[in-house]
């Protein structure tokens, strides 16, 4: 494998991040999302949203590279209160130090090469250095690959569930939670 690294994303990465996002969703989520939703994803709009995220924040965005190729990305930042609240609406004692990993995707053709672990590890270190203590993320319940990946990092469902409207089809997501002191387990 060529040199693999993780670095902070820059605005010129927006197009590649959008391409990876749409390619990955169209490949990995064919069973989870209706075809019309996947076919309706707009690359120009996605690129514009990533351009805005990279220039205005507040999220941190990292990219994984292999050689000269950008192969994946991770976006995370302070978790909004509604994302941190328990299922009953109460706020946990550590709410102010919880971060939301809003996206972590590796393009499928670059999968199983450690890029996801490097991205999550680098993001966890960066956020812990700012005082964050715990991370959360939302994963479709049927996305067994992502469930297994986050489980290998010690993150687990915390009992909070949400259902999104995915083009007229309900998409049930579980909130996963875990320490930023990652301990990847291998199977």
Short mmCIF file of C-alpha atoms in Angstrom, two decimals, residues 3 5 7-10 12-21 61-74 105-107 109-110 115 119:
data_model
loop_
_atom_site.label_atom_id
_atom_site.label_comp_id
_atom_site.label_asym_id
_atom_site.label_seq_id
_atom_site.Cartn_x
_atom_site.Cartn_y
_atom_site.Cartn_z
CA UNK A 3 1.70 5.95 2.02
CA UNK A 5 -2.12 9.57 5.93
CA UNK A 7 -4.78 15.49 7.11
CA UNK A 8 -7.09 18.41 7.65
CA UNK A 9 -9.34 19.04 4.66
CA UNK A 10 -8.94 22.29 2.74
CA UNK A 12 -10.01 22.56 -2.62
CA UNK A 13 -10.99 19.10 -1.25
CA UNK A 14 -14.73 19.92 -1.40
CA UNK A 15 -15.33 18.39 -4.84
CA UNK A 16 -13.53 15.17 -3.95
CA UNK A 17 -15.32 14.89 -0.58
CA UNK A 18 -18.68 15.34 -2.34
CA UNK A 19 -17.74 12.74 -4.96
CA UNK A 20 -16.72 10.23 -2.27
CA UNK A 21 -19.93 10.90 -0.33
CA UNK A 61 -13.14 17.80 8.47
CA UNK A 62 -10.27 15.40 7.94
CA UNK A 63 -9.43 13.45 4.80
CA UNK A 64 -7.65 10.13 4.44
CA UNK A 65 -5.16 9.84 1.63
CA UNK A 66 -3.37 6.95 0.02
CA UNK A 67 -0.54 8.19 -2.09
CA UNK A 68 -1.93 11.19 -3.97
CA UNK A 69 -5.55 10.01 -3.72
CA UNK A 70 -8.16 11.31 -1.26
CA UNK A 71 -9.95 8.09 -0.27
CA UNK A 72 -12.23 9.04 2.63
CA UNK A 73 -13.24 11.74 5.06
CA UNK A 74 -14.57 12.37 8.55
CA UNK A 105 -16.99 7.56 4.79
CA UNK A 106 -14.30 5.70 2.89
CA UNK A 107 -14.90 5.11 -0.80
CA UNK A 109 -12.81 0.62 -3.53
CA UNK A 110 -10.40 1.85 -0.81
CA UNK A 115 -8.51 4.37 6.46
CA UNK A 119 -9.76 8.89 10.32
#
